[in-house]
Coordinates of C-alpha atoms and ligand atoms in Angstrom, one line a residue:
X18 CA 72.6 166.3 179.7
X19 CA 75.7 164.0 179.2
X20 CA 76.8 160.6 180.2
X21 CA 79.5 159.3 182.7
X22 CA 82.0 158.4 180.6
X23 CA 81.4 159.1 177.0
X24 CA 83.2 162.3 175.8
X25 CA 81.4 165.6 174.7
X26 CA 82.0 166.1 171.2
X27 CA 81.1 169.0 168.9
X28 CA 80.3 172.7 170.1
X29 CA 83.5 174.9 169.7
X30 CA 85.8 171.8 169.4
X31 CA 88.1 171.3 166.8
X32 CA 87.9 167.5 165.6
X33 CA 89.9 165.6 163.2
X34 CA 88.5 163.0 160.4
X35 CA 90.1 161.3 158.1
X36 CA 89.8 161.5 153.6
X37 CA 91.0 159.0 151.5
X38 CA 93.6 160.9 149.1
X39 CA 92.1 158.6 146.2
X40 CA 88.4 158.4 146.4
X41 CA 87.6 160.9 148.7
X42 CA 85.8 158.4 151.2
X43 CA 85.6 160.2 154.0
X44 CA 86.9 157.7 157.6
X45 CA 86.3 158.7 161.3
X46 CA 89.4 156.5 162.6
X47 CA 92.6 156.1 160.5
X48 CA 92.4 152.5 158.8
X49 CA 95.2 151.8 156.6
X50 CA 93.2 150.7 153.4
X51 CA 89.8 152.5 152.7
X52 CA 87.1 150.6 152.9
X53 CA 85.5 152.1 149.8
X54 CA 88.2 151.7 147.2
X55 CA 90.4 149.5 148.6
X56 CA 93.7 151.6 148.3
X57 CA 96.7 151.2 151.2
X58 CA 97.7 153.8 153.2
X59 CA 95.8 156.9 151.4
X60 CA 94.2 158.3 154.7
X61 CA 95.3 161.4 155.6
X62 CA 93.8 163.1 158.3
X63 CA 91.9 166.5 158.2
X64 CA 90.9 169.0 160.4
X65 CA 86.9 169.4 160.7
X66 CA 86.2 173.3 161.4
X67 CA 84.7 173.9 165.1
X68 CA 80.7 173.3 165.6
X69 CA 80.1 176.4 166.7
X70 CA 76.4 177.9 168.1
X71 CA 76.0 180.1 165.8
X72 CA 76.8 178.2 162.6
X73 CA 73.7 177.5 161.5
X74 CA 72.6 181.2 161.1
X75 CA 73.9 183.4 158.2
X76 CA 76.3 186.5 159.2
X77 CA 74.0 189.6 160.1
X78 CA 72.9 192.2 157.4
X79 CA 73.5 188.8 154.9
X80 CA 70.1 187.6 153.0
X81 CA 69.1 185.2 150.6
X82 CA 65.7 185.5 149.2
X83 CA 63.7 182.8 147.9
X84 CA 61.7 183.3 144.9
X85 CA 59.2 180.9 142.6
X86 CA 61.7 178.6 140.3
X87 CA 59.6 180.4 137.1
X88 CA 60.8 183.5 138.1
X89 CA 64.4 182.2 138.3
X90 CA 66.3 182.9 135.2
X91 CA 67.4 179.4 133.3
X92 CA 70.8 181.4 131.8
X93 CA 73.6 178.6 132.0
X94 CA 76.2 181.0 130.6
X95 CA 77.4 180.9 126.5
X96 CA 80.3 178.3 126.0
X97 CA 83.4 180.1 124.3
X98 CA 85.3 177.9 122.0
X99 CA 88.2 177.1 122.5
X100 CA 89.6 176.5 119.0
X101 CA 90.2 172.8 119.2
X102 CA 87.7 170.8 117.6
X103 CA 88.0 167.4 119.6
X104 CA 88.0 169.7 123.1
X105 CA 85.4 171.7 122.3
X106 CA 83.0 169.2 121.3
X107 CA 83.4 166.9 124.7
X108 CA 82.8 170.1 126.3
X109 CA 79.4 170.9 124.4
X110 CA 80.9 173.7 122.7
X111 CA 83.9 175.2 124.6
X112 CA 84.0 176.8 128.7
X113 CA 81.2 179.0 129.8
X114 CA 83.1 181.8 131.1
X115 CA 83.1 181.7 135.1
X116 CA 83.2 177.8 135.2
X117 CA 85.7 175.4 136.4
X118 CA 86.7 172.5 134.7
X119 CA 89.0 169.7 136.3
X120 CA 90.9 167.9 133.6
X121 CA 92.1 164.8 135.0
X122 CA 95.2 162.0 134.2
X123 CA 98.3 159.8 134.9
X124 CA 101.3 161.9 134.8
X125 CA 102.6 162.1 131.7
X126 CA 99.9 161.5 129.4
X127 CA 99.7 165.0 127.9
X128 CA 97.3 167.3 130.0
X129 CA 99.8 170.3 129.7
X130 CA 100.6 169.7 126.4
X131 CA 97.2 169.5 125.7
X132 CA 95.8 172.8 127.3
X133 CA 98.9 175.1 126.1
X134 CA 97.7 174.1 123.1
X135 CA 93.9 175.2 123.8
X136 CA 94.9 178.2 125.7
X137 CA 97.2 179.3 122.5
X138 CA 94.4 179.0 120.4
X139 CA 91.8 181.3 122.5
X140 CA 94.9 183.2 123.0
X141 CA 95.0 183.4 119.4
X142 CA 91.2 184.1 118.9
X143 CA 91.8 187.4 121.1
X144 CA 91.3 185.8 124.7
X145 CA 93.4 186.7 127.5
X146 CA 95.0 184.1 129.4
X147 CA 96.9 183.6 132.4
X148 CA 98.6 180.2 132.6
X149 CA 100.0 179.2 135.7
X150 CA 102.9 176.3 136.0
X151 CA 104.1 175.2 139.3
X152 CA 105.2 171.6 138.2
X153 CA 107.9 173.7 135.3
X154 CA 109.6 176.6 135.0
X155 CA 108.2 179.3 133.0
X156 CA 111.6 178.7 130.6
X157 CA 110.5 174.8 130.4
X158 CA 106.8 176.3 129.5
X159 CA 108.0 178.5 127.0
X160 CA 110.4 176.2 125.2
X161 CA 107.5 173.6 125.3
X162 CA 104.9 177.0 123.8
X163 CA 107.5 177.4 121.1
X164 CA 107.6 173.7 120.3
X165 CA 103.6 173.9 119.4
X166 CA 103.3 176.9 118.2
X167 CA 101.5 178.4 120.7
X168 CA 103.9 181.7 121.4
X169 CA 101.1 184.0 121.7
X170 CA 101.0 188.0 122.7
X171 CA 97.8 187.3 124.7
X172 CA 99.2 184.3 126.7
X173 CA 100.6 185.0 129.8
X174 CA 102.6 183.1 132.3
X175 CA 103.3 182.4 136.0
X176 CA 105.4 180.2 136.8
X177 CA 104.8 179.9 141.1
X178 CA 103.8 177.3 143.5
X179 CA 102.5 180.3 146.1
X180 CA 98.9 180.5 145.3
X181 CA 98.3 183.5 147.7
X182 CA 100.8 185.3 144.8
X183 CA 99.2 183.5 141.9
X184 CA 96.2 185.5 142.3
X185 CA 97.7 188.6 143.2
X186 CA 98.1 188.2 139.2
X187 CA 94.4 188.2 138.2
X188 CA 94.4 191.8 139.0
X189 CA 97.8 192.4 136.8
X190 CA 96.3 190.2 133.6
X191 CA 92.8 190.7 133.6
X192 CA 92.6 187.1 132.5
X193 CA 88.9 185.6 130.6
X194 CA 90.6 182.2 131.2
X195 CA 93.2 180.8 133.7
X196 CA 95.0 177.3 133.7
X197 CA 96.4 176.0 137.1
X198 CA 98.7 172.9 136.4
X199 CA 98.5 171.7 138.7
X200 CA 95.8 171.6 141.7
X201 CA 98.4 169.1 143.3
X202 CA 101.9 171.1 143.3
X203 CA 100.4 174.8 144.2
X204 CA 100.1 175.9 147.7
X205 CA 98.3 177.9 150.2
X206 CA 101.3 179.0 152.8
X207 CA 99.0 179.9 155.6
X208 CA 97.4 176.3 155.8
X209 CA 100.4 174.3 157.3
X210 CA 99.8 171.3 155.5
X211 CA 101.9 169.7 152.5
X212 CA 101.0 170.7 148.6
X213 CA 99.2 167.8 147.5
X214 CA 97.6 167.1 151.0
X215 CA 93.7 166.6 150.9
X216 CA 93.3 170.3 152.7
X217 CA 95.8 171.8 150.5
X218 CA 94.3 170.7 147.5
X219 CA 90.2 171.5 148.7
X220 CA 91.7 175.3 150.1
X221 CA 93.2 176.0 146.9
X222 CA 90.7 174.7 144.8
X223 CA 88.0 176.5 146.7
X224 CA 90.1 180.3 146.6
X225 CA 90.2 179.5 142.4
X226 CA 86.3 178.7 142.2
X227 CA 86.0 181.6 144.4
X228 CA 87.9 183.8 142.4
X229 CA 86.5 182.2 138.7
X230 CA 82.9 183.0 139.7
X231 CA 83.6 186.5 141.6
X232 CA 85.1 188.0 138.3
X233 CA 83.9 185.7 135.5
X234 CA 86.6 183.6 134.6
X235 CA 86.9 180.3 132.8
X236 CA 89.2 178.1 135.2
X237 CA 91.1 174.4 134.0
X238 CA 92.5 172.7 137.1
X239 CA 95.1 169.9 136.0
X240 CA 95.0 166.9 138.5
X241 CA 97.0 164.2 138.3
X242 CA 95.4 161.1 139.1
X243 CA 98.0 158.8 140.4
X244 CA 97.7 155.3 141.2
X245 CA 100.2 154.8 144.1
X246 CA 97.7 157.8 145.8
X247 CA 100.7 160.0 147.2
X248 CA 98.6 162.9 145.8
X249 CA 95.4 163.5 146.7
X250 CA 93.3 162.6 143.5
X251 CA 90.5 164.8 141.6
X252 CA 88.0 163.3 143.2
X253 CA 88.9 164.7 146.1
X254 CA 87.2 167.9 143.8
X255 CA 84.8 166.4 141.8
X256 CA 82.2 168.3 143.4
X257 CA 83.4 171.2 143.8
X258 CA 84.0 172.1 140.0
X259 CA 81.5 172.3 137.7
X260 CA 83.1 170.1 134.7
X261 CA 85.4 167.1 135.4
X262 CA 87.1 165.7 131.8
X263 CA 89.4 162.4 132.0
X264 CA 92.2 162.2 129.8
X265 CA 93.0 158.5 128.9
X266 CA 95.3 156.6 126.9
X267 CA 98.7 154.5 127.0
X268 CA 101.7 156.5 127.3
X269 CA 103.4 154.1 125.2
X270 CA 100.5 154.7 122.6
X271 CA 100.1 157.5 120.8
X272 CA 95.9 157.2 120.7
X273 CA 94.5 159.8 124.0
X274 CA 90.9 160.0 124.7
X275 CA 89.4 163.0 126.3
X276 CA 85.7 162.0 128.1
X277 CA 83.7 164.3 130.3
X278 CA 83.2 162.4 133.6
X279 CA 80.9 164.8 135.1
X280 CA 79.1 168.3 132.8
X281 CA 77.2 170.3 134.6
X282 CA 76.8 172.5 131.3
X283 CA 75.7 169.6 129.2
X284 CA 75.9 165.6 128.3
X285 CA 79.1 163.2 129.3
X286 CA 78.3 161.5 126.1
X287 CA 81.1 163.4 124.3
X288 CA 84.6 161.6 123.3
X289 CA 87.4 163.3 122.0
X290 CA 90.2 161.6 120.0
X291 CA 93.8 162.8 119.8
X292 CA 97.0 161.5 118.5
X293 CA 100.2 162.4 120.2
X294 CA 102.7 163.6 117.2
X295 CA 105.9 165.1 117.6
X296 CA 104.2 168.7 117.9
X297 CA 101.6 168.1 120.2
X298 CA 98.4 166.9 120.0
X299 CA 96.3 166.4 116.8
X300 CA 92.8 165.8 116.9
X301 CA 91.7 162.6 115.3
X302 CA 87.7 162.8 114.0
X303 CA 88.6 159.2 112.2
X304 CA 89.9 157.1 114.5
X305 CA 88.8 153.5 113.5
X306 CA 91.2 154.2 110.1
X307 CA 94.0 154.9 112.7
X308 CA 93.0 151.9 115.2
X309 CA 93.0 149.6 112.2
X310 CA 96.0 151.1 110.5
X311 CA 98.3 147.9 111.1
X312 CA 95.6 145.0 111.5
X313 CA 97.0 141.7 109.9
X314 CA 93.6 139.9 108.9
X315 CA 95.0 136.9 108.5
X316 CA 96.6 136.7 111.8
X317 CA 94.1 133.9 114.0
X318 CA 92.5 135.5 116.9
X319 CA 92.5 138.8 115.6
X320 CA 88.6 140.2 115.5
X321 CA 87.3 143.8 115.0
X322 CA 84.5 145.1 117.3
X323 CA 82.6 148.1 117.0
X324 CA 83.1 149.5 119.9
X325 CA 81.4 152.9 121.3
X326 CA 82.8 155.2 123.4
X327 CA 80.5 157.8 124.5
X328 CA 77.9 158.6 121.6
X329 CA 81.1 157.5 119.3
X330 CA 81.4 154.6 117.6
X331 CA 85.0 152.9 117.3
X332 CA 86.2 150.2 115.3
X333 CA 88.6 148.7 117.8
X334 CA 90.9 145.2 117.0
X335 CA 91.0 142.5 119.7
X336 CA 93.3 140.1 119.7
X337 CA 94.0 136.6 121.6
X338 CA 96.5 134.3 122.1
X339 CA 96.3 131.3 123.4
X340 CA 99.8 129.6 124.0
X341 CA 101.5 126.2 125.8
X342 CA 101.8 126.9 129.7
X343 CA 104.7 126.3 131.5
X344 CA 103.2 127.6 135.1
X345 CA 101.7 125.6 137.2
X346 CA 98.9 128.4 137.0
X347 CA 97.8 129.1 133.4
X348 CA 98.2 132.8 132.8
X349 CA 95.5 134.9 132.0
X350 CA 96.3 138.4 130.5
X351 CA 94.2 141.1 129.3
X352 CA 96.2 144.5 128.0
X353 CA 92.9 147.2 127.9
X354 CA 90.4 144.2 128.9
X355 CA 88.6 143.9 131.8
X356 CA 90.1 140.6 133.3
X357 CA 87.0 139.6 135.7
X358 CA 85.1 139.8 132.4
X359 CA 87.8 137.5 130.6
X360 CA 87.7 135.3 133.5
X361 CA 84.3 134.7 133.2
X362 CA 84.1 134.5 129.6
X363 CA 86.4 131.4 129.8
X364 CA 84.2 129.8 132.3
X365 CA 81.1 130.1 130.0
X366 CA 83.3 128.9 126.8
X367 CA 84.7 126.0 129.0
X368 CA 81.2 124.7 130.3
X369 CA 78.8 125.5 127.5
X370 CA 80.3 124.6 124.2
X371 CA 83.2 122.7 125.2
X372 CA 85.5 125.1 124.5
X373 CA 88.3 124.7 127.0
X374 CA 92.1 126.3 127.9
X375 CA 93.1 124.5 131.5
X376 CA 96.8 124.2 131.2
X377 CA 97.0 126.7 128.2
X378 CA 98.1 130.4 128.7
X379 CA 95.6 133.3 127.2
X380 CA 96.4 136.5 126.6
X381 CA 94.4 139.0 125.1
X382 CA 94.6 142.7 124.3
X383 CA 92.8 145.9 122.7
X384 CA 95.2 147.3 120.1
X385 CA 96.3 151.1 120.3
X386 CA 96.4 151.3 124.1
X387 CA 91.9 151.4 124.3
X388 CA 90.2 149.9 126.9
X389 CA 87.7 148.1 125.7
X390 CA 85.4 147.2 129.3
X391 CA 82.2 146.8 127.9
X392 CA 80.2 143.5 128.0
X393 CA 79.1 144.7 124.2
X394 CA 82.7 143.5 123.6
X395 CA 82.3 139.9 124.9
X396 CA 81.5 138.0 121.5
X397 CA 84.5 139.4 119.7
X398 CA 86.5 138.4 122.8
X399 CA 85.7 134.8 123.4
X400 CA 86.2 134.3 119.1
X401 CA 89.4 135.9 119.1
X402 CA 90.3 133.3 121.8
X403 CA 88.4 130.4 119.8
X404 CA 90.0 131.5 116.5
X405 CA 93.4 131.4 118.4
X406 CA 92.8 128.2 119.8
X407 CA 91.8 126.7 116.5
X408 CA 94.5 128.3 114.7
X409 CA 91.9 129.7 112.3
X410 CA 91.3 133.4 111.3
X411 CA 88.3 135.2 111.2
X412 CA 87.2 136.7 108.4
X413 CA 88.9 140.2 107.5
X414 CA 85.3 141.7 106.2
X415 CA 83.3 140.7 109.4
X416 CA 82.8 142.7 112.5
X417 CA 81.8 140.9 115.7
X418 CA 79.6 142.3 118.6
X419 CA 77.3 141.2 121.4
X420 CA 77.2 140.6 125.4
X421 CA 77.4 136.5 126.5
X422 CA 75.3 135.3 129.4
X423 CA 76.6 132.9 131.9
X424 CA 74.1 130.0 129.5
X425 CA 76.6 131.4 126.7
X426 CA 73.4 132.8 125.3
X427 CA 74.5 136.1 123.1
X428 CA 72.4 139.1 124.7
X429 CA 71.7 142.9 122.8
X430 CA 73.9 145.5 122.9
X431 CA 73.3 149.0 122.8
X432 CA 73.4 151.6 120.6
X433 CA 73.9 148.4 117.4
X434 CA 73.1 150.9 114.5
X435 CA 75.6 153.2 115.5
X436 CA 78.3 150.4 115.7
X437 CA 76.9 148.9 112.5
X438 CA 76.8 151.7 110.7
X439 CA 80.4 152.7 111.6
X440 CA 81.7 149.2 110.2
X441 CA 79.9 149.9 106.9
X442 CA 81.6 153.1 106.8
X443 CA 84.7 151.2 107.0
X444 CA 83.8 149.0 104.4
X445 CA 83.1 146.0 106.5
X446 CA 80.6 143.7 105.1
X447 CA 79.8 141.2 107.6
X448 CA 78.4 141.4 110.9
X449 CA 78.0 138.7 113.6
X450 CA 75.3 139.9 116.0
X451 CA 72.5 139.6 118.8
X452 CA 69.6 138.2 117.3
X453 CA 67.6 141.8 118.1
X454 CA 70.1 143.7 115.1
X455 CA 68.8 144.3 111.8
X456 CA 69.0 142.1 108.7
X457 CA 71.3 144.9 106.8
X458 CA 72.8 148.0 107.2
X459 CA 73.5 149.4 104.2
X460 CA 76.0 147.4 102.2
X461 CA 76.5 145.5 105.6
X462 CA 74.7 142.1 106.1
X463 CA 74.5 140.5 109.8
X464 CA 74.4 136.9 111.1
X465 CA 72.1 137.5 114.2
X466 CA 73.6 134.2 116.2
X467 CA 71.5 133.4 119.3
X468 CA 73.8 131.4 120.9
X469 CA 78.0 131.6 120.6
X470 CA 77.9 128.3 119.8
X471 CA 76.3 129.4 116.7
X472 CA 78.9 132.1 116.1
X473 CA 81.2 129.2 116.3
X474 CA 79.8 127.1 114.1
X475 CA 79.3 129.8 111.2
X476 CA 82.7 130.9 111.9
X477 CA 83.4 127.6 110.9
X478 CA 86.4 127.7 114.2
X479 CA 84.9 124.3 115.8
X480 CA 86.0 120.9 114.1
X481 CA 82.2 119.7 114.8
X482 CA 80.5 119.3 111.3
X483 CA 76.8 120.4 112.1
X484 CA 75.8 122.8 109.9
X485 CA 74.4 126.7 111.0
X486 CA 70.6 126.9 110.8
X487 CA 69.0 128.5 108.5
X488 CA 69.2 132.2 109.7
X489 CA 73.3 131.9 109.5
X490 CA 73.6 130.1 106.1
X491 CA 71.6 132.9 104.7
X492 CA 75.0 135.1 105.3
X493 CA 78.2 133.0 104.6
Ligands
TYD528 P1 102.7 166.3 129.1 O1 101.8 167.2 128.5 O2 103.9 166.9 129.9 O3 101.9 165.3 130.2 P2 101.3 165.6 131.6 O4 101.1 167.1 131.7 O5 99.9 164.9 131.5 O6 102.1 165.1 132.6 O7 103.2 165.3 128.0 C1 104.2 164.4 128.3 C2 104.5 163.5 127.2 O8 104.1 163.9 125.9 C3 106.0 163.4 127.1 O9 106.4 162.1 127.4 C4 106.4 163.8 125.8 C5 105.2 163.8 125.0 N1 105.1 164.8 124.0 C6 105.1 164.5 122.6 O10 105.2 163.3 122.3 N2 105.0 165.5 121.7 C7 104.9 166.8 122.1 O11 104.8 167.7 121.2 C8 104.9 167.1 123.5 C9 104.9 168.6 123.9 C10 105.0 166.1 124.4
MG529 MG1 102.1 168.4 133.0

């Protein structure tokens, strides 16, 4: 039965919907900002295969069988290291042969640098690899392979943007592991659209999970994630792989962070820390000494936080400045803060102790290119503005953690003995903290402040004269 007027859509028509290239929010009219993350003009339209009848039912002589979970067998596949410490471990031991992980990151912030560098080093461990650049020419790859060391007899390259001829290689090679870099730039000829387009990037991707499962083969897709969205982003594939690692940093830094945004072979809790040298990457397994390398305690505003990123715990330096405006809007900077967070953070300092910067400038950064968004981060921050304001530093032994309600009330963080423990290991001997931390850890002794008026006061950064209670004396 069907309406006047309304329009019959579905069986054995071929539609059209629309993906946004960033998020992957799917749209069934062409907007020019997606509603979900608010990019402009990433909608790119898609075609949806034909409805037909018989979709629903499997192809004849193909059967699935259903069987009792128990009798299901619970093998996830061995990881097979891949030789670099701070890789391996945020992947829970290396790639399970047959997976596919997405490694994800702003151009330029080392992803092939990176991975030649892992594939030269299963290379080296007897593994053959195929590793396929369509962004450089295989001379480019090789003159980079030399650079790091990674000129191996078991690595093998492809430099082609075709992907039909790409895996008209697999046969040649015989590869355990392949790298695609990248998902963006390689091609499918016979599916009109542009590399990079939404159905490029799903077609391709599926024909490489296709082709990693079928014969067993470890697959790293590289994906740029790009913030003007002219690519279509790895989340376009987040669920189609089963590992998706984001590779983070500064360019202008040399500190990179590796984090596994999705596992489906173990936990996301994993962080791996690399330094960009002049060959390659180098793992870092001690990066509070590197973050804290050029920290000038006697600088006002400058605090250290023990951060934690992942199940890692970071000694991180913050640091504020608070400086004479000349706008008619005060400016309000934060360099690796989260600036609705610094916004608000203001608003509690201004109305519940006082504290206020109308008319005054405030910038504020995390030091080494981190990003530093967790509300665990907000004590540190709002006395690194205080201590600039006051023109007083902070003590150079003291570490500073806790999250600040709208009351200014300071509120527990998690994961404290982690954090705590991490400062001590640094030699740190002060810690100003939420009132549930311990009394001492270790060597290290913590002023449990209820209130960051109370941080203020033991801090000694307010000109007010009333003493800390009791709890707070007991640790100047
Ligand atoms: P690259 O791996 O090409 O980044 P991506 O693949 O994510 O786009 O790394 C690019 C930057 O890294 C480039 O600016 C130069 C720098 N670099 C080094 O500092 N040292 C090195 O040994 C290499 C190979 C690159
Ligand atoms: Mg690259």
């Amino acid at each position: 039965m069907s309406y006047p007027g309304r329009k019959v859509v579905g069986v054995g028509r071929s539609r059209s919907m629309y993906v946004c290239r960033s998020c992957a929010t799917p749209s069934p009219n062409w907007v020019g900002r997606c509603g979900s993350c608010g990019e402009w003009n990433t909608l790119e339209e898609v075609a949806v295969a034909p409805r037909s009848a018989s979709s629903r039912t499997s192809a004849p002589g193909a059967s699935v069988t259903a069987r009792p979970i128990e009798s299901v067998s619970a093998d996830d596949g061995v990881p097979v290291p891949l030789g670099i410490d701070e890789l391996d471990g945020v992947l829970g031991g290396g790639l399970v042969p047959g997976s596919v992980t997405l490694l994800g990151g702003e151009p330029g912030i080392g992803k092939s640098t990176l991975l030649l560098q892992a594939v030269a080093a299963a290379a080296r461990a007897g593994r053959r690899v195929l590793y396929v650049s369509a962004e450089e020419s295989a001379s480019q790859v090789r003159s980079r392979a030399q650079r790091l060391g990674a000129l191996e007899p078991e690595l093998w390259l492809v430099a082609d943007t075709d992907l039909g001829r790409v895996l008209d290689q697999y046969d040649e090679v015989e590869p355990d592991l392949v790298v695609v870099d990248s998902i963006q730039t390689v091609h499918l000829p016979d599916h009109g659209s542009a590399p990079g387009s939404v159905t490029q990037v799903r077609e391709c991707a599926h024909r490489l999970v296709g082709e990693a499962k079928r014969r067993a083969i470890s697959t790293v897709l590289v994906g740029h994630v790009t913030k003007e969205g002219a690519l279509a982003g790895p989340r376009v594939l987040e669920h189609l792989v089963d590992t998706v690692l984001s590779f983070e940093g500064e360019r202008h830094h040399a500190l990179r962070l590796l984090r596994a945004v999705k596992h489906r072979f173990g936990s996301t809790g994993e962080v791996g820390v690399f330094e960009m040298r002049d060959r390659g990457l180098v793992g870092v397994p001690d990066a509070s000494r590197l973050l804290l390398a050029d920290r000038r305690p006697d600088i006002a505003g400058s605090v250290v936080l023990p951060a934690v990123e992942g199940h890692r715990a970071l000694l991180v330096e913050l640091q504020a400045l608070v400086a004479t405006s000349h706008l008619p809007s005060p400016r309000r900077s934060g360099q690796g803060i989260d600036s609705g967070r610094l916004s608000l953070l203001l608003a509690v300092l201004d109305q519940r102790i006082g504290v206020g910067v109308g008319g005054l400038d405030v910038y504020t950064l995390a030091v080494g290119g981190v990003k530093v968004i967790e509300p665990a981060a907000d004590l540190a921050l709002a006395l690194a503005i205080i201590s600039s304001l006051a023109n007083r530093p902070i003590p150079a032994d003291t570490v500073i953690c806790g999250e600040i309600g709208l009351g200014g009330e300071v509120r527990s963080v998690g994961q404290l003995e982690r954090r705590l423990g991490e400062a001590e290991r640094m030699g740190f001997r002060r810690a100003i903290v939420p009132l549930s931390a311990p009394v001492r850890v270790g060597s290290l002794r913590c002023a449990r402040v209820p209130h960051v008026g109370d941080a203020v006061r033991l801090l000694r950064l307010a000109d007010d004269t009333e003493p800390p209670s009791a709890d707070l004396r007991a640790v100047q």
